[in-house]
Amino acid sequence: MAEPAPRRGSAALAGETPRAGAAMGVRFVGDPLPGLSPDAPATELPTTAVIRASFAELDERWAHAAAPRTAFEIPYSTGAPFLRVESDDAAGYLIWADGYGLHLVSSDGAELRSALPGGPAWVERRLLASQVLPLVAALHGREPLHAAGVMVAGRLIALTAPSGTGKSSTACHLVAQGGGFFADDVVALALDARRVLAHPGPRMVNVPESELAGLSSAERARLGRSLGVGTGRYLEPAAPPPARPLDGILCLERRPLATPGIAPLDDVAATLLASAALPHFDRPRRLLGQLEMVGALERTVPLARLRVGAAEDASRVAHRVRAWAEALA
Amino acid sequence: MSLDVRSLRVRIPRHVVFRTFASETVVLNLETGRYHGLNRTAGRIIELLGELGSAGVVADRVAEETGQPLGRIETDIANLCADLSERGLIEVDG
């Protein structure tokens, strides 16, 4: 694959130095990656060695894959590929998105070779956050849940929802209102004895500019520094806490005629399985692990459905989430 | 496919696993990577089929548990087995 043309638009952040560290329950060592939290050496985490590479080197390595197949692809409207994940039993996983970099993950997740695209900080982090780090986490046995995570009233709450429902906007308002950032797009889960532990995501959130417009300067400051503007404004919040028990999951549902309210989640398995990140990663071990995780969540974590009115703004939804979290036993 | 429940024997293949949750049973086909959802009654039936193997014996048990007419239960089981077999989630003899 050819090196991408330099991106135009947002100014690059001068002097950003990527840092090695941890995200999604994995310790990344070796060459630094952007957006990770400082590693807590005392924490026992599986390790992935990071090696920065060139696009040409990764293409050359993948050319030797015995039987590569496309696991997942998102095309542009023209049909040309925008994002592609390829897999090979021995060679691992090749993850590419146009203008966002190229990454080769070993089949056991122990090694990550990354060709970052350069340019604005959010561009370098976006593919890592959405595809690469969740896959590495899954290969290390974490179960990636497509959810935002926020510390609210001292409790860790995961918000799941179909894309476009307002999950990220709601999470951002919770942070702006005084909550703590935990994850923007993927919460990595693990079973610890009989409870569900959640591992934080990389430090980046994407917020529509319209959501930021109504915030006070203090609220805006809680969301962290700007990493640039893409489809929304990308921000780097403060480093999240390390892994902690998951205290609740709220499934946001927005329907035109829905009466706002909160109800127990009655179709737990169907809803949570539909919220799994990386549906293309369907190794038997992962699928069995998903079933086990759903069972543990049903047994140990409060689960509810939050019905949101069609025109209800994210700030108000955030207040309702806070009220639910505060009422948890 | 029309199945005679009284002569039907059912096996759950090794590549099929199921887990029962509060309001549903999820059946996972490890070969295809696909999940299938069953309501409580169907979940109970597949659980019994896995234990007992004989669809006729399962029909008797379910009729006893639910108080529903045996004929109706047999029809439901025949339809369920036909559906599950078509999806590759059970193997049937008879």
Short mmCIF file of C-alpha atoms in Angstrom, two decimals:
data_model
loop_
_atom_site.label_atom_id
_atom_site.label_comp_id
_atom_site.label_asym_id
_atom_site.label_seq_id
_atom_site.Cartn_x
_atom_site.Cartn_y
_atom_site.Cartn_z
CA MET A 1 0.00 0.00 0.00
CA ALA A 2 1.34 3.43 -0.85
CA GLU A 3 2.17 5.91 1.85
CA PRO A 4 -0.78 8.25 2.33
CA ALA A 5 -0.56 11.85 1.16
CA PRO A 6 -0.06 14.35 3.98
CA ARG A 7 -3.37 15.32 5.54
CA ARG A 8 -4.54 18.88 5.15
CA GLY A 9 -6.75 20.84 7.50
CA SER A 10 -6.04 20.68 11.19
CA ALA A 11 -2.71 21.94 12.40
CA ALA A 12 -0.45 19.32 13.94
CA LEU A 13 0.29 19.64 17.61
CA ALA A 14 3.88 20.73 17.80
CA GLY A 15 6.21 18.63 19.86
CA GLU A 16 3.84 15.80 20.79
CA THR A 17 5.88 12.86 22.02
CA PRO A 18 4.01 9.55 22.04
CA ARG A 19 4.29 7.71 25.32
CA ALA A 20 4.44 4.00 26.09
CA GLY A 21 1.97 2.88 28.71
CA ALA A 22 -1.27 1.00 29.12
CA ALA A 23 -4.76 0.87 27.67
CA MET A 24 -7.58 -1.67 27.58
CA GLY A 25 -5.88 -3.88 30.11
CA VAL A 26 -2.64 -4.30 28.16
CA ARG A 27 0.80 -2.93 28.87
CA PHE A 28 2.56 -1.65 25.77
CA VAL A 29 6.35 -1.64 25.93
CA GLY A 30 9.05 -0.67 23.49
CA ASP A 31 8.40 2.15 21.06
CA PRO A 32 5.87 4.64 22.38
CA LEU A 33 2.29 4.89 21.12
CA PRO A 34 0.16 8.02 21.39
CA GLY A 35 -2.80 8.25 23.73
CA LEU A 36 -1.90 5.66 26.34
CA SER A 37 -2.18 6.16 30.07
CA PRO A 38 0.91 6.04 32.23
CA ASP A 39 1.68 2.46 33.05
CA ALA A 40 1.26 1.28 36.63
CA PRO A 41 4.18 -1.13 36.99
CA ALA A 42 2.66 -2.80 40.03
CA THR A 43 -0.36 -3.85 38.02
CA GLU A 44 -0.25 -7.28 36.45
CA LEU A 45 -1.13 -6.79 32.82
CA PRO A 46 -0.33 -8.83 29.74
CA THR A 47 2.31 -7.19 27.60
CA THR A 48 2.53 -6.24 23.95
CA ALA A 49 5.81 -5.16 22.42
CA VAL A 50 5.47 -2.15 20.15
CA ILE A 51 7.76 -1.66 17.19
CA ARG A 52 7.44 1.41 15.03
CA ALA A 53 7.82 0.50 11.37
CA SER A 54 7.40 1.89 7.92
CA PHE A 55 4.47 1.18 5.64
CA ALA A 56 6.80 -0.57 3.21
CA GLU A 57 8.14 -2.87 5.89
CA LEU A 58 4.70 -3.92 7.02
CA ASP A 59 3.57 -4.50 3.44
CA GLU A 60 6.65 -6.65 2.89
CA ARG A 61 5.95 -8.70 6.01
CA TRP A 62 2.32 -9.24 5.05
CA ALA A 63 3.29 -10.33 1.56
CA HIS A 64 4.63 -13.51 3.16
CA ALA A 65 1.32 -14.37 4.84
CA ALA A 66 0.32 -17.84 3.66
CA ALA A 67 -3.44 -17.42 3.35
CA PRO A 68 -4.57 -13.89 4.15
CA ARG A 69 -8.28 -13.16 4.07
CA THR A 70 -10.30 -10.03 4.56
CA ALA A 71 -12.01 -10.17 7.94
CA PHE A 72 -13.69 -6.79 7.79
CA GLU A 73 -13.88 -3.89 5.39
CA ILE A 74 -15.51 -0.47 5.25
CA PRO A 75 -15.63 1.09 1.80
CA TYR A 76 -15.98 4.69 0.78
CA SER A 77 -19.22 5.50 -1.01
CA THR A 78 -17.26 5.10 -4.23
CA GLY A 79 -16.54 1.50 -3.31
CA ALA A 80 -12.84 2.08 -2.75
CA PRO A 81 -11.62 0.71 0.56
CA PHE A 82 -11.49 3.07 3.51
CA LEU A 83 -10.68 0.56 6.23
CA ARG A 84 -9.65 -3.07 5.99
CA VAL A 85 -8.74 -5.75 8.50
CA GLU A 86 -7.03 -8.82 7.09
CA SER A 87 -6.16 -11.95 9.01
CA ASP A 88 -3.86 -14.88 8.57
CA ASP A 89 -3.60 -17.73 11.07
CA ALA A 90 0.17 -17.48 11.41
CA ALA A 91 0.96 -13.90 10.39
CA GLY A 92 -1.73 -12.25 12.50
CA TYR A 93 -3.83 -9.22 11.65
CA LEU A 94 -3.14 -6.34 9.28
CA ILE A 95 -5.21 -3.26 10.01
CA TRP A 96 -5.26 -0.32 7.63
CA ALA A 97 -7.35 2.79 7.15
CA ASP A 98 -6.79 5.36 4.45
CA GLY A 99 -4.73 8.15 5.96
CA TYR A 100 -4.85 6.68 9.47
CA GLY A 101 -1.94 4.26 9.44
CA LEU A 102 -1.07 0.61 9.04
CA HIS A 103 -0.66 -1.87 11.89
CA LEU A 104 0.38 -5.51 12.07
CA VAL A 105 -0.69 -7.43 15.17
CA SER A 106 0.79 -10.86 15.82
CA SER A 107 -1.70 -13.69 16.07
CA ASP A 108 -1.24 -13.90 19.86
CA GLY A 109 -1.30 -10.14 20.40
CA ALA A 110 2.21 -10.13 21.87
CA GLU A 111 3.64 -7.88 19.19
CA LEU A 112 2.35 -4.78 17.45
CA ARG A 113 4.16 -3.19 14.53
CA SER A 114 2.82 0.24 13.70
CA ALA A 115 3.29 2.63 10.83
CA LEU A 116 1.71 5.85 12.05
CA PRO A 117 0.60 8.37 9.45
CA GLY A 118 2.02 11.51 11.00
CA GLY A 119 0.00 14.69 11.01
CA PRO A 120 -2.50 15.80 13.67
CA ALA A 121 -2.50 13.90 16.92
CA TRP A 122 -6.08 12.69 16.57
CA VAL A 123 -5.30 11.15 13.19
CA GLU A 124 -2.53 9.02 14.65
CA ARG A 125 -4.76 7.85 17.50
CA ARG A 126 -8.02 7.20 15.74
CA LEU A 127 -7.33 3.81 14.15
CA LEU A 128 -5.41 2.72 17.22
CA ALA A 129 -8.36 3.54 19.45
CA SER A 130 -11.12 2.11 17.28
CA GLN A 131 -9.56 -1.08 15.91
CA VAL A 132 -5.97 -1.84 16.88
CA LEU A 133 -5.96 -1.57 20.66
CA PRO A 134 -9.32 -3.38 21.04
CA LEU A 135 -8.00 -6.23 18.90
CA VAL A 136 -4.81 -6.47 20.93
CA ALA A 137 -6.90 -6.49 24.09
CA ALA A 138 -9.15 -9.22 22.71
CA LEU A 139 -6.15 -11.35 21.76
CA HIS A 140 -5.04 -11.06 25.38
CA GLY A 141 -8.41 -12.36 26.55
CA ARG A 142 -10.18 -9.06 27.31
CA GLU A 143 -13.72 -8.73 26.04
CA PRO A 144 -14.09 -5.38 24.25
CA LEU A 145 -17.52 -3.82 24.76
CA HIS A 146 -18.57 -1.05 22.41
CA ALA A 147 -19.34 1.46 25.12
CA ALA A 148 -18.32 4.74 26.66
CA GLY A 149 -17.16 4.56 30.27
CA VAL A 150 -17.50 7.33 32.84
CA MET A 151 -16.89 7.59 36.57
CA VAL A 152 -20.08 9.02 38.01
CA ALA A 153 -20.68 9.53 41.72
CA GLY A 154 -17.73 7.27 42.42
CA ARG A 155 -19.11 4.47 40.25
CA LEU A 156 -17.98 3.23 36.86
CA ILE A 157 -20.86 3.26 34.41
CA ALA A 158 -20.69 1.94 30.85
CA LEU A 159 -23.02 3.45 28.26
CA THR A 160 -23.88 1.32 25.24
CA ALA A 161 -25.95 2.37 22.27
CA PRO A 162 -26.13 2.06 18.50
CA SER A 163 -23.99 4.62 16.71
CA GLY A 164 -25.66 8.01 16.50
CA THR A 165 -27.74 7.61 19.65
CA GLY A 166 -25.65 10.07 21.65
CA LYS A 167 -23.55 7.76 23.78
CA SER A 168 -20.29 9.71 23.34
CA SER A 169 -22.03 13.07 23.69
CA THR A 170 -23.71 11.93 26.90
CA ALA A 171 -20.40 10.66 28.25
CA CYS A 172 -18.74 13.97 27.42
CA HIS A 173 -21.40 15.91 29.28
CA LEU A 174 -20.96 13.61 32.27
CA VAL A 175 -17.25 14.43 32.28
CA ALA A 176 -17.95 18.13 31.76
CA GLN A 177 -20.37 18.02 34.72
CA GLY A 178 -17.62 16.62 36.97
CA GLY A 179 -17.43 12.92 36.16
CA GLY A 180 -14.22 11.12 35.27
CA PHE A 181 -13.29 9.92 31.81
CA PHE A 182 -12.78 6.16 31.50
CA ALA A 183 -13.28 5.26 27.83
CA ASP A 184 -14.76 6.81 24.72
CA ASP A 185 -15.58 3.94 22.39
CA VAL A 186 -14.49 0.61 23.91
CA VAL A 187 -14.46 -0.63 27.49
CA ALA A 188 -12.31 -3.75 27.82
CA LEU A 189 -13.81 -6.24 30.28
CA ALA A 190 -12.21 -9.10 32.15
CA LEU A 191 -13.42 -11.60 34.71
CA ASP A 192 -11.66 -11.42 38.07
CA ALA A 193 -12.84 -14.13 40.43
CA ARG A 194 -16.59 -13.67 40.16
CA ARG A 195 -16.74 -9.97 39.32
CA VAL A 196 -16.35 -8.01 36.10
CA LEU A 197 -13.36 -5.71 35.87
CA ALA A 198 -13.26 -2.89 33.36
CA HIS A 199 -10.04 -1.58 31.84
CA PRO A 200 -9.82 2.02 30.59
CA GLY A 201 -9.47 3.06 27.00
CA PRO A 202 -6.93 5.34 25.35
CA ARG A 203 -7.13 9.03 26.13
CA MET A 204 -9.22 10.45 23.36
CA VAL A 205 -12.82 11.51 22.95
CA ASN A 206 -14.61 12.83 19.89
CA VAL A 207 -17.25 15.47 20.55
CA PRO A 208 -19.45 17.31 18.05
CA GLU A 209 -18.59 21.00 18.17
CA SER A 210 -22.26 21.72 18.81
CA GLU A 211 -22.01 19.89 22.15
CA LEU A 212 -19.02 21.96 23.20
CA ALA A 213 -20.65 25.26 22.30
CA GLY A 214 -22.96 25.26 25.32
CA LEU A 215 -20.32 24.39 27.92
CA SER A 216 -18.86 26.84 30.39
CA SER A 217 -15.10 27.34 30.29
CA ALA A 218 -14.73 25.20 33.43
CA GLU A 219 -16.77 22.39 31.91
CA ARG A 220 -14.83 22.63 28.69
CA ALA A 221 -11.54 22.45 30.57
CA ARG A 222 -12.54 19.12 32.16
CA LEU A 223 -12.57 17.51 28.72
CA GLY A 224 -8.87 18.19 28.23
CA ARG A 225 -6.73 19.68 25.52
CA SER A 226 -7.70 19.69 21.87
CA LEU A 227 -6.07 17.17 19.54
CA GLY A 228 -7.58 18.67 16.42
CA VAL A 229 -10.77 18.68 14.41
CA GLY A 230 -12.00 15.86 12.23
CA THR A 231 -15.68 14.91 12.03
CA GLY A 232 -15.88 16.38 15.53
CA ARG A 233 -13.36 17.87 17.93
CA TYR A 234 -10.94 15.35 19.35
CA LEU A 235 -9.91 15.94 22.95
CA GLU A 236 -7.48 14.34 25.37
CA PRO A 237 -9.02 14.06 28.83
CA ALA A 238 -7.10 13.38 32.01
CA ALA A 239 -5.73 9.87 32.40
CA PRO A 240 -8.45 7.52 33.59
CA PRO A 241 -8.07 5.39 36.71
CA PRO A 242 -6.68 1.89 36.32
CA ALA A 243 -8.90 -1.17 36.11
CA ARG A 244 -11.82 -1.27 38.50
CA PRO A 245 -15.06 -3.20 38.94
CA LEU A 246 -17.86 -2.24 36.60
CA ASP A 247 -20.75 -0.81 38.58
CA GLY A 248 -23.47 -0.60 35.96
CA ILE A 249 -24.39 -0.67 32.28
CA LEU A 250 -26.98 1.63 30.76
CA CYS A 251 -28.19 0.89 27.24
CA LEU A 252 -29.32 4.10 25.59
CA GLU A 253 -32.27 3.81 23.26
CA ARG A 254 -33.51 6.76 21.23
CA ARG A 255 -36.79 6.40 19.39
CA PRO A 256 -39.07 9.06 17.91
CA LEU A 257 -42.09 8.24 20.06
CA ALA A 258 -40.31 6.78 23.07
CA THR A 259 -41.45 7.83 26.52
CA PRO A 260 -38.30 8.75 28.42
CA GLY A 261 -37.59 6.46 31.33
CA ILE A 262 -35.39 3.73 32.74
CA ALA A 263 -36.39 0.08 32.75
CA PRO A 264 -34.59 -3.13 33.63
CA LEU A 265 -32.87 -4.73 30.67
CA ASP A 266 -34.93 -7.78 29.81
CA ASP A 267 -33.07 -9.03 26.75
CA VAL A 268 -29.66 -9.04 28.36
CA ALA A 269 -27.84 -11.51 26.14
CA ALA A 270 -29.15 -10.15 22.86
CA THR A 271 -28.39 -6.55 23.82
CA LEU A 272 -24.92 -7.16 25.20
CA LEU A 273 -23.86 -9.47 22.38
CA ALA A 274 -24.98 -6.82 19.91
CA SER A 275 -22.79 -4.34 21.81
CA ALA A 276 -19.64 -6.40 21.40
CA ALA A 277 -16.83 -4.55 19.64
CA LEU A 278 -14.96 -6.20 16.77
CA PRO A 279 -17.71 -8.56 15.59
CA HIS A 280 -15.34 -9.79 12.88
CA PHE A 281 -13.07 -11.27 15.56
CA ASP A 282 -14.92 -14.55 15.89
CA ARG A 283 -12.40 -17.08 17.12
CA PRO A 284 -14.14 -19.81 19.15
CA ARG A 285 -12.25 -18.81 22.30
CA ARG A 286 -13.53 -15.24 21.99
CA LEU A 287 -17.10 -16.31 21.30
CA LEU A 288 -17.16 -18.64 24.28
CA GLY A 289 -15.62 -15.91 26.39
CA GLN A 290 -18.37 -13.54 25.30
CA LEU A 291 -21.05 -15.92 26.55
CA GLU A 292 -19.27 -16.30 29.85
CA MET A 293 -18.90 -12.53 30.18
CA VAL A 294 -22.58 -11.90 29.42
CA GLY A 295 -23.51 -14.41 32.09
CA ALA A 296 -21.23 -12.69 34.61
CA LEU A 297 -22.66 -9.28 33.73
CA GLU A 298 -26.20 -10.54 34.15
CA ARG A 299 -25.36 -12.01 37.56
CA THR A 300 -23.25 -9.22 39.02
CA VAL A 301 -23.80 -5.84 37.33
CA PRO A 302 -26.93 -3.64 37.34
CA LEU A 303 -28.22 -3.44 33.78
CA ALA A 304 -30.89 -1.08 32.55
CA ARG A 305 -32.29 0.48 29.42
CA LEU A 306 -32.47 4.28 29.32
CA ARG A 307 -35.12 5.45 26.87
CA VAL A 308 -34.24 8.85 25.44
CA GLY A 309 -36.67 11.20 23.72
CA ALA A 310 -35.99 11.97 20.10
CA ALA A 311 -35.12 15.60 20.82
CA GLU A 312 -33.66 15.13 24.29
CA ASP A 313 -30.25 16.77 24.51
CA ALA A 314 -27.17 14.98 25.74
CA SER A 315 -26.73 17.26 28.75
CA ARG A 316 -30.16 16.28 30.08
CA VAL A 317 -29.50 12.61 29.36
CA ALA A 318 -26.27 12.95 31.33
CA HIS A 319 -28.20 14.25 34.34
CA ARG A 320 -30.50 11.21 34.14
CA VAL A 321 -27.51 8.87 33.96
CA ARG A 322 -26.04 10.56 37.02
CA ALA A 323 -29.28 10.16 38.95
CA TRP A 324 -29.37 6.44 38.11
CA ALA A 325 -25.74 5.98 39.13
CA GLU A 326 -26.27 7.80 42.41
CA ALA A 327 -29.21 5.56 43.22
CA LEU A 328 -27.26 2.33 42.75
CA ALA A 329 -26.83 0.36 45.93
CA MET B 1 -39.15 -30.96 6.77
CA SER B 2 -41.82 -33.00 8.64
CA LEU B 3 -40.56 -34.81 11.70
CA ASP B 4 -42.15 -37.60 13.73
CA VAL B 5 -41.40 -36.58 17.28
CA ARG B 6 -42.02 -40.03 18.72
CA SER B 7 -39.24 -41.60 16.70
CA LEU B 8 -36.92 -38.62 16.66
CA ARG B 9 -33.52 -38.71 18.35
CA VAL B 10 -31.52 -35.50 18.63
CA ARG B 11 -27.85 -34.78 19.22
CA ILE B 12 -26.23 -31.44 19.98
CA PRO B 13 -23.03 -31.31 17.87
CA ARG B 14 -19.77 -30.57 19.66
CA HIS B 15 -19.42 -27.27 17.82
CA VAL B 16 -22.72 -26.00 19.25
CA VAL B 17 -22.92 -24.59 22.77
CA PHE B 18 -25.79 -22.93 24.54
CA ARG B 19 -26.14 -20.80 27.62
CA THR B 20 -29.34 -20.02 29.44
CA PHE B 21 -29.98 -16.50 30.72
CA ALA B 22 -32.88 -15.08 32.69
CA SER B 23 -35.21 -14.54 29.76
CA GLU B 24 -33.53 -16.25 26.81
CA THR B 25 -31.18 -18.97 25.71
CA VAL B 26 -28.33 -18.20 23.37
CA VAL B 27 -27.09 -20.94 21.07
CA LEU B 28 -23.64 -20.45 19.56
CA ASN B 29 -22.45 -22.26 16.47
CA LEU B 30 -18.68 -22.19 16.81
CA GLU B 31 -18.21 -23.21 13.18
CA THR B 32 -20.12 -20.26 11.78
CA GLY B 33 -19.50 -17.82 14.61
CA ARG B 34 -23.22 -17.01 14.70
CA TYR B 35 -25.43 -16.63 17.73
CA HIS B 36 -29.07 -17.73 17.75
CA GLY B 37 -31.61 -16.60 20.36
CA LEU B 38 -34.34 -18.82 21.77
CA ASN B 39 -37.20 -17.87 24.07
CA ARG B 40 -37.55 -19.56 27.44
CA THR B 41 -39.68 -22.45 26.23
CA ALA B 42 -37.44 -23.24 23.29
CA GLY B 43 -34.43 -22.90 25.54
CA ARG B 44 -35.87 -25.42 27.96
CA ILE B 45 -36.59 -27.79 25.07
CA ILE B 46 -33.06 -27.66 23.71
CA GLU B 47 -31.69 -28.15 27.20
CA LEU B 48 -33.80 -31.30 27.61
CA LEU B 49 -32.93 -32.52 24.13
CA GLY B 50 -29.26 -32.28 25.05
CA GLU B 51 -29.85 -34.27 28.22
CA LEU B 52 -32.34 -36.88 27.01
CA GLY B 53 -31.83 -37.21 23.25
CA SER B 54 -35.33 -38.52 22.60
CA ALA B 55 -37.74 -35.87 21.33
CA GLY B 56 -40.68 -38.00 22.46
CA VAL B 57 -39.41 -38.16 26.03
CA VAL B 58 -38.77 -34.43 25.96
CA ALA B 59 -42.32 -33.81 24.78
CA ASP B 60 -43.68 -35.84 27.70
CA ARG B 61 -41.50 -33.90 30.14
CA VAL B 62 -42.43 -30.48 28.77
CA ALA B 63 -46.13 -31.36 28.72
CA GLU B 64 -45.81 -32.36 32.38
CA GLU B 65 -43.89 -29.18 33.32
CA THR B 66 -46.16 -26.78 31.51
CA GLY B 67 -49.54 -28.50 31.72
CA GLN B 68 -50.01 -27.90 28.00
CA PRO B 69 -51.63 -30.57 25.76
CA LEU B 70 -49.12 -33.20 24.63
CA GLY B 71 -50.20 -32.92 20.99
CA ARG B 72 -49.45 -29.23 20.90
CA ILE B 73 -46.09 -29.73 22.57
CA GLU B 74 -45.19 -32.43 20.06
CA THR B 75 -46.01 -30.09 17.19
CA ASP B 76 -43.96 -27.28 18.73
CA ILE B 77 -41.00 -29.60 19.26
CA ALA B 78 -41.22 -30.95 15.72
CA ASN B 79 -41.22 -27.41 14.32
CA LEU B 80 -38.38 -26.33 16.60
CA CYS B 81 -36.25 -29.35 15.70
CA ALA B 82 -36.84 -28.74 12.01
CA ASP B 83 -35.73 -25.14 12.42
CA LEU B 84 -32.69 -25.93 14.55
CA SER B 85 -31.64 -28.73 12.21
CA GLU B 86 -31.87 -26.40 9.23
CA ARG B 87 -29.60 -23.95 11.05
CA GLY B 88 -27.08 -26.67 11.83
CA LEU B 89 -27.62 -26.46 15.58
CA ILE B 90 -28.81 -30.03 16.11
CA GLU B 91 -28.47 -33.37 14.35
CA VAL B 92 -31.57 -35.54 14.02
CA ASP B 93 -32.24 -39.22 13.41
CA GLY B 94 -35.65 -40.72 12.75
#
